[in-house]
mmCIF file of C-alpha atoms in Angstrom:
data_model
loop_
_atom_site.group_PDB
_atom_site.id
_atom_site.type_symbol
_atom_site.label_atom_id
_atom_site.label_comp_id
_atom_site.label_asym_id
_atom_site.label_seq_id
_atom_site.Cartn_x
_atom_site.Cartn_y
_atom_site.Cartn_z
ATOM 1 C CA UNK A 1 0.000 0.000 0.000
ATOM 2 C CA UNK A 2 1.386 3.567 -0.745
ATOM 3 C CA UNK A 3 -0.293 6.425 1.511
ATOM 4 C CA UNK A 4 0.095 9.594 0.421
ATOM 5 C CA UNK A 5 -1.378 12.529 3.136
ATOM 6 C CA UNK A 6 -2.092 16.317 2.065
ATOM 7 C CA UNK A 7 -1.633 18.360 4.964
ATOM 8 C CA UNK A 8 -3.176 21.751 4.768
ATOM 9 C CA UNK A 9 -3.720 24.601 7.384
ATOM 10 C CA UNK A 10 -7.703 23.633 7.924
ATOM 11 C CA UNK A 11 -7.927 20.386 5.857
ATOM 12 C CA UNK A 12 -5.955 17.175 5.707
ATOM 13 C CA UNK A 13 -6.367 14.297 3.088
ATOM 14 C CA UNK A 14 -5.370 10.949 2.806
ATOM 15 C CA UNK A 15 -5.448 8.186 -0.016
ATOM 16 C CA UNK A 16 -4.081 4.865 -0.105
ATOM 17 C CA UNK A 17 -3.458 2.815 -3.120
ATOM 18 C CA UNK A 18 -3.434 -0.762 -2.801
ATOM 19 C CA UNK A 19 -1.599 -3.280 -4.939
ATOM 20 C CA UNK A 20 -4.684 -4.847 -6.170
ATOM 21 C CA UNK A 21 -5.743 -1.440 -7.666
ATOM 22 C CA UNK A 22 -8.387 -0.471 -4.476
ATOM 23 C CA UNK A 23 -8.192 3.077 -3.611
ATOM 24 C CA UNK A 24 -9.521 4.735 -0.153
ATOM 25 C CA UNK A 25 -9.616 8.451 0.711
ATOM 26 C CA UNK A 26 -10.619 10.094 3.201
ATOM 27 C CA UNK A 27 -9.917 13.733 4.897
ATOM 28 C CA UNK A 28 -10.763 15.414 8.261
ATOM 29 C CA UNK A 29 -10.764 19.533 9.239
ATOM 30 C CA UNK A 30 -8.044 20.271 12.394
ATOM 31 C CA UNK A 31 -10.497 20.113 15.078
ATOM 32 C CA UNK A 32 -9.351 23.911 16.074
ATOM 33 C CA UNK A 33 -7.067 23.890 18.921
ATOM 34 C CA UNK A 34 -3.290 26.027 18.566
ATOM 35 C CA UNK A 35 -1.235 22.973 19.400
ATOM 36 C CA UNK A 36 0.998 21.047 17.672
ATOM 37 C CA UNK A 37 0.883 17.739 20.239
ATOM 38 C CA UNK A 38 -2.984 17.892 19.398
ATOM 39 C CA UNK A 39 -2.173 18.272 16.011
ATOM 40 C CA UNK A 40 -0.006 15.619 16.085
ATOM 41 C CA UNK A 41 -2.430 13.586 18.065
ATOM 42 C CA UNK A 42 -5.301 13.749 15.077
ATOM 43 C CA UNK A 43 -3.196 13.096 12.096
ATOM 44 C CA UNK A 44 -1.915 10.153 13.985
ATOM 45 C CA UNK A 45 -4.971 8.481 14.684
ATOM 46 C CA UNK A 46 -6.692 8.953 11.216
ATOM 47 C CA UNK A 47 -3.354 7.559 9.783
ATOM 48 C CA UNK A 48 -4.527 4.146 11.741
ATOM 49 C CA UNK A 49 -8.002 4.178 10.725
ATOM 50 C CA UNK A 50 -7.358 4.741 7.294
ATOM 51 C CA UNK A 51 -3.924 2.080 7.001
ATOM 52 C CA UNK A 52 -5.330 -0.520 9.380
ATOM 53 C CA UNK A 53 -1.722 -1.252 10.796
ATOM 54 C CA UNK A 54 1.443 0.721 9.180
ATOM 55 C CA UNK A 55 3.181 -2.637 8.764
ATOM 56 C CA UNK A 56 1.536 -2.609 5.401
ATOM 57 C CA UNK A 57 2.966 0.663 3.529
ATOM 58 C CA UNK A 58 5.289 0.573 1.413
ATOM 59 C CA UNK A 59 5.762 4.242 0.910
ATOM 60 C CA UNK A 60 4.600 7.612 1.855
ATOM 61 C CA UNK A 61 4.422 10.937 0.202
ATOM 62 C CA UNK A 62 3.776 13.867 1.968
ATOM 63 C CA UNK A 63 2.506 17.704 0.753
ATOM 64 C CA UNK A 64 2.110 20.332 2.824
ATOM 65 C CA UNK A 65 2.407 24.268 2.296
ATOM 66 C CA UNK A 66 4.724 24.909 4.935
ATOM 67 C CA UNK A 67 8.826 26.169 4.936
ATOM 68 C CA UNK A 68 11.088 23.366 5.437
ATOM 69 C CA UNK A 69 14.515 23.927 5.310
ATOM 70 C CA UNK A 70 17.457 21.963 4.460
ATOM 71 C CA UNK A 71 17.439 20.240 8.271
ATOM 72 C CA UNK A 72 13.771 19.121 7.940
ATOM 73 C CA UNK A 73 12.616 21.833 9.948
ATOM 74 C CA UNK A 74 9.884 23.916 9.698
ATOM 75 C CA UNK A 75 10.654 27.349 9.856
ATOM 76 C CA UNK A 76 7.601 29.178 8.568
ATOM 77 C CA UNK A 77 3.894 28.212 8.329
ATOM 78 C CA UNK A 78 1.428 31.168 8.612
ATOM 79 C CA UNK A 79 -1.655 29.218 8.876
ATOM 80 C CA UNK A 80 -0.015 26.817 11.930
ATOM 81 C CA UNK A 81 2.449 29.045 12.909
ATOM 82 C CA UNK A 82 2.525 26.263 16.677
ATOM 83 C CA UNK A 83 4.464 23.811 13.673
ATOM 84 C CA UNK A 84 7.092 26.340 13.390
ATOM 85 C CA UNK A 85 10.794 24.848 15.053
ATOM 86 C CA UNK A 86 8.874 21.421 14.516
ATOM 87 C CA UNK A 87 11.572 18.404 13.397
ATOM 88 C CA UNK A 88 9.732 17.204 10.099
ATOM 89 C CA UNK A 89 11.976 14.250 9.686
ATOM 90 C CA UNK A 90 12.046 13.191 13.193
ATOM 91 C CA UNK A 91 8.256 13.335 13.363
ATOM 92 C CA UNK A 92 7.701 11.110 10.229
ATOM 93 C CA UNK A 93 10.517 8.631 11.265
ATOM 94 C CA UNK A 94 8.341 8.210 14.303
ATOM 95 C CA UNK A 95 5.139 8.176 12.328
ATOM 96 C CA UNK A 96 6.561 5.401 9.892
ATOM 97 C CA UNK A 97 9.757 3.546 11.214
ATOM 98 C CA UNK A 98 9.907 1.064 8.845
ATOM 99 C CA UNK A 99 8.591 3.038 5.782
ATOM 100 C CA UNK A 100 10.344 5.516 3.659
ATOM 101 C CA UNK A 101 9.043 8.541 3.900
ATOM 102 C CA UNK A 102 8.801 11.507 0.886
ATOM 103 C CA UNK A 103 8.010 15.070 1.773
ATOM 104 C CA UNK A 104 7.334 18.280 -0.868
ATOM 105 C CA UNK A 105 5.818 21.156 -1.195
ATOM 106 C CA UNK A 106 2.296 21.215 -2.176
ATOM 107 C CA UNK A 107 2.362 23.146 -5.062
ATOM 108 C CA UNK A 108 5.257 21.850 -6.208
ATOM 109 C CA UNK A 109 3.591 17.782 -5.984
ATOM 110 C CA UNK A 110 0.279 18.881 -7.635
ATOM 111 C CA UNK A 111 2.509 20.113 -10.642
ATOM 112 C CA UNK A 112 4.092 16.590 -10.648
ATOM 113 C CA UNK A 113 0.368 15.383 -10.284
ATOM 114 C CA UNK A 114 -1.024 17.431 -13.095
ATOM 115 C CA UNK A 115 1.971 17.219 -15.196
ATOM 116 C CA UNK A 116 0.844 13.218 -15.412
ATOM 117 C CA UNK A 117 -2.554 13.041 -15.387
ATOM 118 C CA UNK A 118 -1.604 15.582 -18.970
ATOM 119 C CA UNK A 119 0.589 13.019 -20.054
ATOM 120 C CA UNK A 120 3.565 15.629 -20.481
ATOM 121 C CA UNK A 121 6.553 15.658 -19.187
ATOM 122 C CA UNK A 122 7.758 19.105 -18.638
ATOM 123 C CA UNK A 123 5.310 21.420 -17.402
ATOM 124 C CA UNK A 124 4.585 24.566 -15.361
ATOM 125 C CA UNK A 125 1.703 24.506 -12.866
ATOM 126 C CA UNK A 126 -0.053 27.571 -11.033
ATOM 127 C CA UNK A 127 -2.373 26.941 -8.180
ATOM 128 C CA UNK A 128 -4.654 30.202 -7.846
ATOM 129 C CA UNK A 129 -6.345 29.978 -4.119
ATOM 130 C CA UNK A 130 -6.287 31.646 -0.576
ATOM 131 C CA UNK A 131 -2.353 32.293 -1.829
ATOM 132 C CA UNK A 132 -0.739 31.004 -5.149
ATOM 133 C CA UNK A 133 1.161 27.878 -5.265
ATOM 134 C CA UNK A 134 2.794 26.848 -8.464
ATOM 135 C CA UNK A 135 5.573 23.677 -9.262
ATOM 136 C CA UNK A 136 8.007 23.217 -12.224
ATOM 137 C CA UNK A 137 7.793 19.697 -13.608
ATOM 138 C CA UNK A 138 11.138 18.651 -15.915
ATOM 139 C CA UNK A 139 11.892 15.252 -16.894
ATOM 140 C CA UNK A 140 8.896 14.222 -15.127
ATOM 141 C CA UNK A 141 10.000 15.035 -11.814
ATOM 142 C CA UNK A 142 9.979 18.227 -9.608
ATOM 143 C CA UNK A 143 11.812 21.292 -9.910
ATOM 144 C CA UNK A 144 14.330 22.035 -7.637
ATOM 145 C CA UNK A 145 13.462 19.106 -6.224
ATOM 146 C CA UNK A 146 12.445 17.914 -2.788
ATOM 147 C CA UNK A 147 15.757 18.172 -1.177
ATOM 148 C CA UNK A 148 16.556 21.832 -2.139
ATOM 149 C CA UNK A 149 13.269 23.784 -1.181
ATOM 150 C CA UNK A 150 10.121 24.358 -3.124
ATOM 151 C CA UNK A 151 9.557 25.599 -6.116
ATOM 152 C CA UNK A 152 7.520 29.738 -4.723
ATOM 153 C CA UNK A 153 6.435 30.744 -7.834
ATOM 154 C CA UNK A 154 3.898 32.511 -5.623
ATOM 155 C CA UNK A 155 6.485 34.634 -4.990
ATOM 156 C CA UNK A 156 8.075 35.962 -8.254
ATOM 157 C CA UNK A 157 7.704 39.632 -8.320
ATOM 158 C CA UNK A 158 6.141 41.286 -11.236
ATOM 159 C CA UNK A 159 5.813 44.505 -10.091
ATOM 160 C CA UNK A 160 7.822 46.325 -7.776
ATOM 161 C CA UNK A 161 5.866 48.851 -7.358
ATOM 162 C CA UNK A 162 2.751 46.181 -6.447
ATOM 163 C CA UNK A 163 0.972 46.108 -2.723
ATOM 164 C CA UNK A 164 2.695 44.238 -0.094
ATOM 165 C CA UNK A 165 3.093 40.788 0.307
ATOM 166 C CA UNK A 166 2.546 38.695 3.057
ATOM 167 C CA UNK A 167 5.915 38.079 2.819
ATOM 168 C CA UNK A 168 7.011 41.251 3.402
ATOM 169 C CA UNK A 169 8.229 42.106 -0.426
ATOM 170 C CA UNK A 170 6.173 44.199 -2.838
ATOM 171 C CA UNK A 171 4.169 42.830 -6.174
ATOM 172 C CA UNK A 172 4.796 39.041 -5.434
ATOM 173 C CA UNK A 173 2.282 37.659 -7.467
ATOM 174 C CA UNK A 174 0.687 36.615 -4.698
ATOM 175 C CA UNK A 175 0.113 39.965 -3.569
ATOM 176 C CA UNK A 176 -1.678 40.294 -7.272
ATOM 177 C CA UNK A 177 -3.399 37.609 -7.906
ATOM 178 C CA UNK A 178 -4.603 35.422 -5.418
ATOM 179 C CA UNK A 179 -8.244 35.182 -4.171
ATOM 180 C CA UNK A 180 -7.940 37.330 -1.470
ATOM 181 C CA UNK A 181 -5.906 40.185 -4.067
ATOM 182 C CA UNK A 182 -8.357 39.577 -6.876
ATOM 183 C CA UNK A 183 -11.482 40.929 -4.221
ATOM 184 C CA UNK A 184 -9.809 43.564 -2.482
ATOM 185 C CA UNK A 185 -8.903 45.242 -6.179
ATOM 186 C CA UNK A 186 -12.809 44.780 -6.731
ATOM 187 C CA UNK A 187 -13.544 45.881 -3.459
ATOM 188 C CA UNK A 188 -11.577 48.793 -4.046
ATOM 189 C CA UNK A 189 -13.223 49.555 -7.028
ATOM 190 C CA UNK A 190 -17.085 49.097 -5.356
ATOM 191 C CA UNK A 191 -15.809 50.965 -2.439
ATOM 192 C CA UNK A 192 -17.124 47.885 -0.505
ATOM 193 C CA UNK A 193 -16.090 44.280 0.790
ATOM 194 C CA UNK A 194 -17.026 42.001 -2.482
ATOM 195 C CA UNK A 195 -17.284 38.059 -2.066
ATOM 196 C CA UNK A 196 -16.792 35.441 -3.914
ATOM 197 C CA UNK A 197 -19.874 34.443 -5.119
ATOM 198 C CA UNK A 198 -20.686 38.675 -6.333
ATOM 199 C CA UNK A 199 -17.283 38.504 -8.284
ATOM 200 C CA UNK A 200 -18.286 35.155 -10.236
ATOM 201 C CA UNK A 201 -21.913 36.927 -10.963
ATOM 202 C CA UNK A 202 -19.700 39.835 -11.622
ATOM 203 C CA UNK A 203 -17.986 38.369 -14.125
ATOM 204 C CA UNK A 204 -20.778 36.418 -15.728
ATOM 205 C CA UNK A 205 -22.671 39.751 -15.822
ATOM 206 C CA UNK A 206 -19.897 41.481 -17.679
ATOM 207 C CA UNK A 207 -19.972 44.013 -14.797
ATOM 208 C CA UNK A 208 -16.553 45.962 -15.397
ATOM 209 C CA UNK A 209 -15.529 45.993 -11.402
ATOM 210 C CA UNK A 210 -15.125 42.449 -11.519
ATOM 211 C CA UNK A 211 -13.993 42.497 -15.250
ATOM 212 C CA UNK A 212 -10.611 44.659 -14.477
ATOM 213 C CA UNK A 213 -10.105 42.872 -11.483
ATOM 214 C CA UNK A 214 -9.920 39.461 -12.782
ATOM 215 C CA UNK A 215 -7.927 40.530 -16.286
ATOM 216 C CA UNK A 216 -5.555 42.310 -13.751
ATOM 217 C CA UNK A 217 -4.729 38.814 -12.476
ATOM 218 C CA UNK A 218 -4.907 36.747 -15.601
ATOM 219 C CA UNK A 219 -1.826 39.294 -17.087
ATOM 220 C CA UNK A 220 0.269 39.168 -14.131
ATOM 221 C CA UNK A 221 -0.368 35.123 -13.933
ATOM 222 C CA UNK A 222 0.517 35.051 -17.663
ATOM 223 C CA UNK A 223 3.432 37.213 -16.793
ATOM 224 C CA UNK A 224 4.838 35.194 -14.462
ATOM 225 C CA UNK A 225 3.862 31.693 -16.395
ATOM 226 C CA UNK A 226 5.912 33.120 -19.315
ATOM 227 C CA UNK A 227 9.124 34.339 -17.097
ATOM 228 C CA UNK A 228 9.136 30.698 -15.897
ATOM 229 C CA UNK A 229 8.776 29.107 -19.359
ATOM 230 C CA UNK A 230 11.633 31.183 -20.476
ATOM 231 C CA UNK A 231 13.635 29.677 -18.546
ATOM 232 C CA UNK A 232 12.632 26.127 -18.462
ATOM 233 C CA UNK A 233 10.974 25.353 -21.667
ATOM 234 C CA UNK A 234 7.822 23.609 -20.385
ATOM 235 C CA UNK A 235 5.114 21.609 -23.029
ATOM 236 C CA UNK A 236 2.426 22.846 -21.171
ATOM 237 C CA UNK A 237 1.213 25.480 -18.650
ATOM 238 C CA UNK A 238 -1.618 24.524 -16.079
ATOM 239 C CA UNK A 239 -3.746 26.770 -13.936
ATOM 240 C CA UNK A 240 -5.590 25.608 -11.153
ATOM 241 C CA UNK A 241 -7.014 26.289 -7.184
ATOM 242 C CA UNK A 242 -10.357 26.726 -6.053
ATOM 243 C CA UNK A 243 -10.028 30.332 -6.678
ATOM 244 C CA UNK A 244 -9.609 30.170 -10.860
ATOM 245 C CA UNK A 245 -11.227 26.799 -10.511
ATOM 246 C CA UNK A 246 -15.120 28.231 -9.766
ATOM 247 C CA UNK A 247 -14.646 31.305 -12.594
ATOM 248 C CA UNK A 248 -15.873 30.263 -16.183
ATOM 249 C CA UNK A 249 -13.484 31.800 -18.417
ATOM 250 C CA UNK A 250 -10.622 32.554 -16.146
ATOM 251 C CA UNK A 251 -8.164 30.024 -17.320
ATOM 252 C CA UNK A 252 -9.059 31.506 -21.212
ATOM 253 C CA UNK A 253 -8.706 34.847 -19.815
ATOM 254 C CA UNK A 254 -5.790 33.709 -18.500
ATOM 255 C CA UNK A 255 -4.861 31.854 -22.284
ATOM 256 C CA UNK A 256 -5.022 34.983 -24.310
ATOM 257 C CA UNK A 257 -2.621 36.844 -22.242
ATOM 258 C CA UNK A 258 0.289 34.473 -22.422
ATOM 259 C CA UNK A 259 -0.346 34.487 -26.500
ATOM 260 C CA UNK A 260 -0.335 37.906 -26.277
ATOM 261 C CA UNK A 261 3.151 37.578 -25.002
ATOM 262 C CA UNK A 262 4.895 35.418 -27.264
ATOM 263 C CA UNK A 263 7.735 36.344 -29.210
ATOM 264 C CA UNK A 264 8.941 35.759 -32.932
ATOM 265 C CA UNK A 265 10.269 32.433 -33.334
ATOM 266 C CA UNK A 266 9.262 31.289 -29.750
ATOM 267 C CA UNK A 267 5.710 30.715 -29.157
ATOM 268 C CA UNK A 268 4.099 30.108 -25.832
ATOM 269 C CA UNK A 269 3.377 26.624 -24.433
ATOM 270 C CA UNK A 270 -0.777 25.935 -24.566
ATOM 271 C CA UNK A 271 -2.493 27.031 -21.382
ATOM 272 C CA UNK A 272 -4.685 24.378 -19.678
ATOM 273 C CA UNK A 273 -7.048 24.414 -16.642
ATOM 274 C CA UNK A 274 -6.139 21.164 -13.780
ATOM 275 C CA UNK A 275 -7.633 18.499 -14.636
ATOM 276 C CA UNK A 276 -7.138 17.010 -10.861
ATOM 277 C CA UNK A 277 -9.340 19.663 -8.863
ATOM 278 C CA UNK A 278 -8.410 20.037 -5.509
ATOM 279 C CA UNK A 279 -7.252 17.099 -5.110
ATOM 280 C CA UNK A 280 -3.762 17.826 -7.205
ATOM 281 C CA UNK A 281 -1.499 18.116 -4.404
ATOM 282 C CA UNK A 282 -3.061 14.641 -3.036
ATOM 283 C CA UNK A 283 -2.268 12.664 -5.659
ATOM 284 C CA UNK A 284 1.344 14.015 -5.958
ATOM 285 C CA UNK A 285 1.615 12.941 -2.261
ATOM 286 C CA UNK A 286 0.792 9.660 -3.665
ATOM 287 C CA UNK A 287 3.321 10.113 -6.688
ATOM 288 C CA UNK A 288 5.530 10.631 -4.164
ATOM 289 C CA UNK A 289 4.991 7.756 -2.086
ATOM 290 C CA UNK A 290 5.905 5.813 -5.205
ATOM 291 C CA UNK A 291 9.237 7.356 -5.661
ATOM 292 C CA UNK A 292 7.568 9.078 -9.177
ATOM 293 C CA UNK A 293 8.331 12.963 -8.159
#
């Protein structure tokens, strides 16, 4: 059996994959309290439920959206900031003595994910949400590569002159385009808090609030997706996260902008939406379990 576990700041998600072909999933919410033994505690006990008896793995992947650094340990997670100091390594050799263990970025396992469920190779894959994850795929497997940090293409400036970031730089383009960015330039606009729901009705209304707001993001995403494919060549370009997910359009929207920046003699990769859902970075955990990112 290979497990592979997505751990995210409100949401973890498991799926084994027996030999025989049977698949189980299953996923639980943190049940809300600021520790990391509790934390600790829960993920524990649905790994038993859902493996019966760890004897029986013969891998694990792990994702997660956290900073791990060269030692294993985590040294920045926003959303659980009670994990930061934690000894990653230490706490999966406990987990799983007798199984090897993978770990990766999320972002940079649902490119791997997405990347094979496209059949490609070499790919570049955006994840447009609460922030923006992305991965490099080459050769099939990840980009840098588990062992030398993650792949933040969240975090590419492309404008330097842009709001601030979370992470304390200006015009990531995180601080551009992600959910949260894409409604406060609306909200801006309205001169009032827009949601969700009013910017997809927005949109689908041709309002121009929600218009600009959205085409804002889809050049600065095709911005960045063409930096990166510069540099590494990719077949294909994938967007996906809840947040570009739930817009009709978006991932067009997003389309025409990176055509609009190709140059003579070098024309841009094809643009796709995930094909995965949320469940990208899962199924690289699993990928990674098998020793296939």
């Amino acid at each position: 059996m290979h497990l592979g576990i997505d751990i995210g700041g409100s949401k973890v998600a498991l799926r084994a994959e027996s030999s025989d072909g049977a698949v189980r999933e299953t996923s639980f919410r943190w049940s809300g309290a600021s520790r990391r033994a509790d934390d600790v505690r829960e993920l524990t006990a649905h790994i038993t439920d859902m493996t019966g008896g760890r004897s029986r793995l013969r891998g694990v992947g792990i994702a997660l959206p956290a900073t791990v650094d060269a030692g294993g340990i985590v040294s920045a997670w926003p959303n659980r900031p009670w994990w930061t100091g934690l000894d990653l390594r230490a706490l999966l050799r406990d987990l799983f003595p007798a199984t090897g263990v993978r770990f990766g970025d999320d972002g940079d396992l649902a490119a791997v994910a997405e990347a094979a469920a496209a059949g490609v190779r070499d790919a570049v894959y955006v994840g447009v949400g609460t922030g923006i994850g992305g991965g490099i795929v080459s050769g099939g497997r990840s980009l840098p590569g588990p062992d030398r940090g993650s792949c933040e293409l969240g975090h590419v400036v492309v404008d330097r002159s842009g709001p601030l970031c979370t992470c304390g730089r200006r015009g990531c383009l995180q601080a551009e385009a992600s959910g949260p960015a894409v409604l406060w330039a609306a909200a801006r606009t309205l001169g009032r808090e827009v949601t969700y729901d009013e910017l997809v009705r927005g949109r689908a209304a041709g309002a121009p609030w929600a218009c600009a707001a959205l085409d804002h993001a889809a050049a600065v995403l095709a911005t960045a997706l063409v930096g990166a494919a510069e540099l590494v060549r990719p077949e294909l370009l994938v967007v996906g996260g809840g947040f570009a997910a739930g817009l009709p359009g978006f991932v067009t929207c997003v389309a025409d902008r990176v055509a609009e920046l190709a140059r003579p003699g070098h024309p841009t990769p094809p643009v796709r939406p995930a094909v995965l859902g949320g469940l990208s970075s899962l199924h690289g955990a699993v990928l990674a379990a098998r020793g296939l990112a």
